[in-house]
XYZ file of C-alpha atoms in Angstrom:
336
model
C -0.324 0.289 0.386
C 2.692 2.336 0.851
C 4.694 1.624 -2.164
C 1.837 2.830 -4.078
C 1.238 5.794 -2.562
C 4.792 6.628 -2.774
C 5.029 6.222 -6.239
C 1.686 7.738 -6.686
C 3.657 10.999 -5.200
C 6.401 10.821 -7.008
C 4.542 10.526 -10.464
C 2.935 13.969 -9.284
C 6.010 15.838 -8.067
C 7.057 14.868 -12.289
C 3.907 16.915 -13.297
C 4.161 20.417 -13.257
C 1.792 23.450 -14.074
C 2.917 23.805 -17.621
C 2.819 20.134 -18.636
C -0.280 19.790 -16.596
C -2.083 22.509 -18.885
C -0.765 21.172 -21.653
C -1.848 17.414 -20.840
C -5.752 18.796 -20.433
C -4.734 20.905 -23.771
C -3.964 17.373 -25.292
C -7.859 15.703 -23.942
C -9.558 19.262 -25.079
C -8.209 19.168 -28.608
C -8.753 15.056 -29.153
C -12.187 15.446 -28.640
C -12.592 19.154 -30.073
C -11.117 17.024 -33.128
C -13.090 14.004 -33.005
C -16.276 15.958 -33.231
C -15.436 19.441 -35.475
C -12.355 17.403 -37.381
C -10.584 20.588 -36.368
C -6.928 19.243 -35.468
C -4.537 21.483 -33.224
C -1.167 20.768 -32.685
C 0.636 20.569 -29.575
C 3.744 19.233 -27.871
C 3.310 15.803 -27.054
C 3.156 14.139 -23.374
C 5.002 10.844 -24.366
C 7.644 10.227 -26.297
C 9.137 7.204 -27.474
C 12.908 6.926 -27.859
C 14.176 3.997 -29.810
C 17.305 3.818 -28.235
C 18.532 0.536 -30.411
C 17.366 -0.757 -33.213
C 19.240 -3.642 -32.536
C 18.659 -6.812 -30.504
C 19.550 -10.027 -29.497
C 16.815 -12.029 -30.201
C 14.671 -13.235 -33.295
C 11.138 -13.306 -32.195
C 9.383 -14.477 -35.435
C 6.409 -11.496 -35.183
C 8.578 -8.705 -34.585
C 9.840 -6.330 -37.900
C 13.381 -6.783 -36.185
C 13.560 -10.432 -35.352
C 12.240 -11.526 -39.246
C 14.635 -8.358 -40.408
C 12.076 -6.715 -41.760
C 12.989 -3.623 -40.538
C 14.147 -1.155 -43.468
C 15.498 1.217 -41.371
C 19.549 1.286 -40.638
C 19.661 -0.555 -37.663
C 22.140 1.329 -34.655
C 22.743 2.946 -31.504
C 21.119 6.329 -30.747
C 23.464 8.693 -30.132
C 23.813 10.000 -26.684
C 24.264 13.607 -27.799
C 21.252 13.534 -29.541
C 19.073 11.318 -26.876
C 19.970 14.035 -24.563
C 19.358 16.922 -27.018
C 15.662 15.583 -27.343
C 15.094 14.648 -24.002
C 15.709 18.448 -23.215
C 13.610 19.800 -25.772
C 10.892 17.453 -25.109
C 10.944 18.206 -21.130
C 9.609 21.731 -21.326
C 6.334 20.414 -21.987
C 6.550 16.063 -21.666
C 6.026 13.787 -19.084
C 6.406 10.330 -19.875
C 9.990 8.580 -22.089
C 9.808 5.445 -23.377
C 13.346 4.381 -23.341
C 12.208 1.822 -26.245
C 10.666 1.344 -29.380
C 12.041 -0.879 -31.736
C 15.208 -3.445 -30.866
C 16.606 -3.933 -27.059
C 17.211 -0.787 -25.399
C 20.178 -2.399 -22.796
C 22.119 -3.083 -25.762
C 23.168 0.627 -25.617
C 26.325 1.305 -24.139
C 25.214 4.317 -22.890
C 21.761 3.313 -21.544
C 22.117 4.200 -18.421
C 23.679 7.625 -18.748
C 20.800 8.562 -21.075
C 18.033 6.804 -18.643
C 19.730 9.275 -15.220
C 19.635 12.163 -17.959
C 15.521 11.756 -18.250
C 15.354 11.553 -14.891
C 17.581 14.467 -13.733
C 14.946 17.029 -16.522
C 11.759 15.127 -13.896
C 10.548 13.010 -16.392
C 8.701 9.962 -16.024
C 10.618 6.925 -17.529
C 9.811 3.639 -18.396
C 11.787 0.306 -19.981
C 10.386 -2.227 -21.704
C 12.910 -5.728 -22.323
C 13.478 -8.682 -23.194
C 15.296 -9.518 -20.072
C 17.835 -11.829 -21.480
C 20.905 -9.869 -20.013
C 20.347 -8.742 -16.836
C 22.885 -9.956 -14.464
C 23.526 -8.811 -11.214
C 25.474 -5.836 -12.006
C 22.957 -4.798 -14.428
C 20.326 -5.064 -11.727
C 21.706 -2.957 -9.453
C 22.444 -0.470 -12.289
C 18.992 -0.282 -13.280
C 17.744 0.243 -9.849
C 20.304 3.317 -9.663
C 19.167 4.772 -12.646
C 15.904 5.683 -10.818
C 14.053 4.155 -13.653
C 10.637 4.430 -12.585
C 8.728 1.202 -14.223
C 10.633 -1.663 -15.686
C 8.369 -3.980 -17.996
C 9.891 -7.570 -18.532
C 8.940 -10.003 -21.014
C 8.506 -13.414 -19.766
C 6.366 -15.170 -22.875
C 6.311 -18.822 -20.945
C 7.217 -20.953 -18.123
C 9.243 -23.278 -19.385
C 11.973 -22.735 -22.418
C 9.780 -24.920 -24.676
C 7.499 -22.827 -24.428
C 9.113 -19.710 -23.879
C 11.243 -20.531 -26.750
C 8.135 -20.532 -29.312
C 8.197 -16.666 -29.665
C 11.611 -15.643 -27.941
C 13.621 -17.316 -30.439
C 17.515 -16.878 -29.138
C 16.480 -15.985 -25.602
C 16.764 -17.861 -22.319
C 14.071 -18.318 -20.131
C 15.605 -19.048 -16.820
C 17.458 -16.103 -17.447
C 14.837 -13.989 -17.513
C 13.353 -15.815 -14.428
C 16.443 -14.973 -12.255
C 16.714 -11.807 -13.465
C 13.507 -10.644 -12.218
C 14.502 -11.891 -8.878
C 18.078 -9.863 -8.624
C 16.293 -6.642 -9.789
C 14.139 -7.243 -7.111
C 16.826 -8.040 -4.842
C 18.634 -5.099 -6.037
C 16.148 -2.832 -4.831
C 14.844 -3.943 -1.484
C 19.021 -3.909 -0.615
C 18.979 -0.085 -1.868
C 15.588 0.361 -0.480
C 13.820 2.007 -3.201
C 10.568 1.793 -4.259
C 11.896 1.959 -7.801
C 11.865 0.474 -10.429
C 7.732 -0.673 -10.288
C 8.440 -3.801 -11.591
C 6.419 -5.087 -14.315
C 6.199 -9.138 -15.808
C 4.345 -9.100 -19.275
C 3.205 -11.857 -21.013
C 2.528 -11.765 -24.563
C -0.273 -14.586 -25.021
C -0.144 -16.692 -27.898
C -1.020 -20.133 -28.418
C 1.803 -22.112 -27.574
C 1.749 -20.333 -23.440
C -2.154 -19.916 -22.854
C -2.447 -22.296 -20.462
C 0.494 -21.473 -18.277
C -0.900 -18.229 -17.734
C -1.756 -19.381 -14.095
C 1.796 -20.251 -13.242
C 3.424 -17.384 -15.058
C 1.388 -15.265 -12.518
C 2.340 -17.185 -9.704
C 6.202 -17.786 -10.412
C 6.499 -13.776 -11.522
C 4.324 -12.762 -8.210
C 6.716 -14.815 -6.254
C 9.670 -13.811 -7.318
C 8.860 -9.835 -6.546
C 6.793 -8.546 -9.349
C 4.728 -5.805 -8.491
C 2.224 -6.832 -11.357
C 1.452 -9.319 -14.045
C -0.006 -8.469 -17.410
C -1.403 -10.670 -19.753
C -1.199 -8.686 -23.240
C -2.944 -9.750 -26.719
C -0.547 -10.194 -29.299
C 0.074 -8.274 -32.389
C 0.744 -10.705 -34.943
C 1.991 -10.375 -38.506
C 1.554 -13.602 -40.253
C 1.052 -17.141 -39.772
C -1.893 -16.282 -37.808
C -3.234 -20.022 -37.474
C -0.340 -20.853 -35.447
C -0.244 -17.774 -33.338
C -3.689 -17.061 -31.879
C -4.546 -18.391 -28.788
C -7.752 -20.769 -28.939
C -8.697 -18.582 -26.073
C -11.030 -15.374 -27.808
C -10.420 -13.573 -24.514
C -6.558 -13.301 -25.150
C -6.660 -12.192 -28.566
C -7.291 -9.192 -31.059
C -7.940 -10.439 -33.972
C -10.784 -12.846 -35.952
C -9.158 -15.002 -38.760
C -6.552 -12.639 -39.820
C -8.697 -9.467 -38.987
C -8.432 -7.106 -36.331
C -12.070 -7.506 -34.186
C -11.745 -4.071 -34.267
C -9.954 -1.458 -35.666
C -9.738 2.641 -34.948
C -11.859 4.984 -37.070
C -11.683 8.572 -36.852
C -9.633 9.481 -34.206
C -6.274 8.607 -32.446
C -5.352 10.187 -29.145
C -2.425 7.789 -29.481
C -0.492 9.671 -32.388
C -1.964 13.277 -31.117
C -0.873 12.695 -27.760
C 2.998 11.363 -28.445
C 5.669 11.050 -30.500
C 8.288 8.344 -31.544
C 12.215 9.100 -32.404
C 14.255 6.802 -34.173
C 17.570 5.673 -33.207
C 18.563 6.819 -36.956
C 17.263 10.288 -35.743
C 13.363 10.471 -37.760
C 10.881 11.633 -35.916
C 7.734 9.328 -36.348
C 4.176 10.340 -35.301
C 3.453 6.910 -33.342
C 4.710 3.781 -32.194
C 3.003 1.672 -35.013
C 5.177 3.874 -37.883
C 8.014 1.021 -37.445
C 9.142 1.201 -41.230
C 8.970 5.181 -40.679
C 6.437 5.493 -43.341
C 5.603 9.229 -41.836
C 8.693 10.830 -41.452
C 8.186 14.250 -39.537
C 11.653 15.672 -39.881
C 15.177 14.227 -39.692
C 17.488 15.447 -37.104
C 16.804 17.595 -34.334
C 16.577 21.193 -35.804
C 13.633 22.828 -33.878
C 11.655 20.415 -31.603
C 8.731 23.132 -31.814
C 8.679 23.072 -35.527
C 8.301 19.820 -35.755
C 5.756 19.333 -33.126
C 4.021 21.989 -35.419
C 4.790 20.906 -38.754
C 2.537 20.233 -41.664
C 3.709 16.985 -42.060
C 2.366 16.421 -38.509
C -0.538 18.350 -39.213
C -1.535 16.373 -42.616
C -0.449 13.031 -40.984
C -3.255 14.093 -37.830
C -5.894 15.781 -40.335
C -6.286 11.797 -42.395
C -7.608 10.872 -39.080
C -9.798 13.190 -37.744
C -10.794 15.389 -40.357
C -10.883 12.823 -43.921
C -11.312 10.051 -41.450
C -9.814 7.643 -43.123
C -6.743 5.785 -41.104
C -3.150 5.354 -42.302
C -1.885 2.024 -43.626
C -0.105 1.714 -40.256
C -3.035 1.684 -38.594
C -4.599 -1.770 -39.645
C -2.890 -3.449 -37.175
C -2.865 -0.850 -34.248
C -5.294 -1.778 -31.240
C -5.790 1.481 -30.354
C -9.579 1.899 -29.320
C -9.044 -2.127 -27.627
C -8.391 -3.269 -24.582
C -5.050 -5.174 -25.379
C -4.506 -5.779 -21.292
C -6.324 -8.464 -19.814
C -6.689 -8.671 -16.012
C -5.477 -12.059 -15.145
C -4.778 -15.040 -16.804
C -8.383 -17.064 -16.284
C -10.830 -18.407 -18.952
């Protein structure tokens, strides 16, 4: 209980009046655009930084794992990352230190994370967890990152390896325990440890056991997430329809005429391109390359055109076809 109270107070502390007013304006702009089709461009409250577009796994439903990313695979320049964070911090609240790839492979990851925290931003990392050892667990806790999402997609190696190709399930589970131990030793409430499972046909019968093991090892919460699938739907879609976002190969519900995600957020790729949302994995809608004027990119014609197609023309982009905006992708428990 006290952990949640302390975390809430810490979250409130990052919300300055300027950031709060901008967040309120974003929600008002979203509702106004949904009703009147008039788009107002405002600074995003959430930013995703692709610290690394390189990964150590080859997950079969991930563009990086499939080798389908047509962008340059690289690590983001720390200097560039800090400059973007500095510009974003005036109005921003949340920084996601991930996009595609595995961020912890970046040799300067902890310097970038510490800089984001120094700007009083709420920081989130999502990782496959395969390289978290004792030393890295301590560094993660010391960095002050607010939330770490660790992917644990199977109880056994046999199940886990179906999706996390090249990964070691035992290393992931051990990493969760090490992270919790490091947090206790530092007497810190951060990071909040979230274990996330992408539910598929191979692991759908292990969900209750996954929740139990993750809780015992020290996870603050366990989330079961419906899985994004690009191909071979018949092999991956769970038999339990509660844990899928598809009917056959089609999305159960497709976003139409509005998208708060793209209005309120932005993504910066490792090769220094600004993108409208996290579903533009191939950088099809580049809002600007490099960083000259963050405000100019926020209010650019390219960004307005992208949003107008959604809100004004009520026509979703091709990247929206596999997006679950408006759907509940997280399920509360692992029961049928």
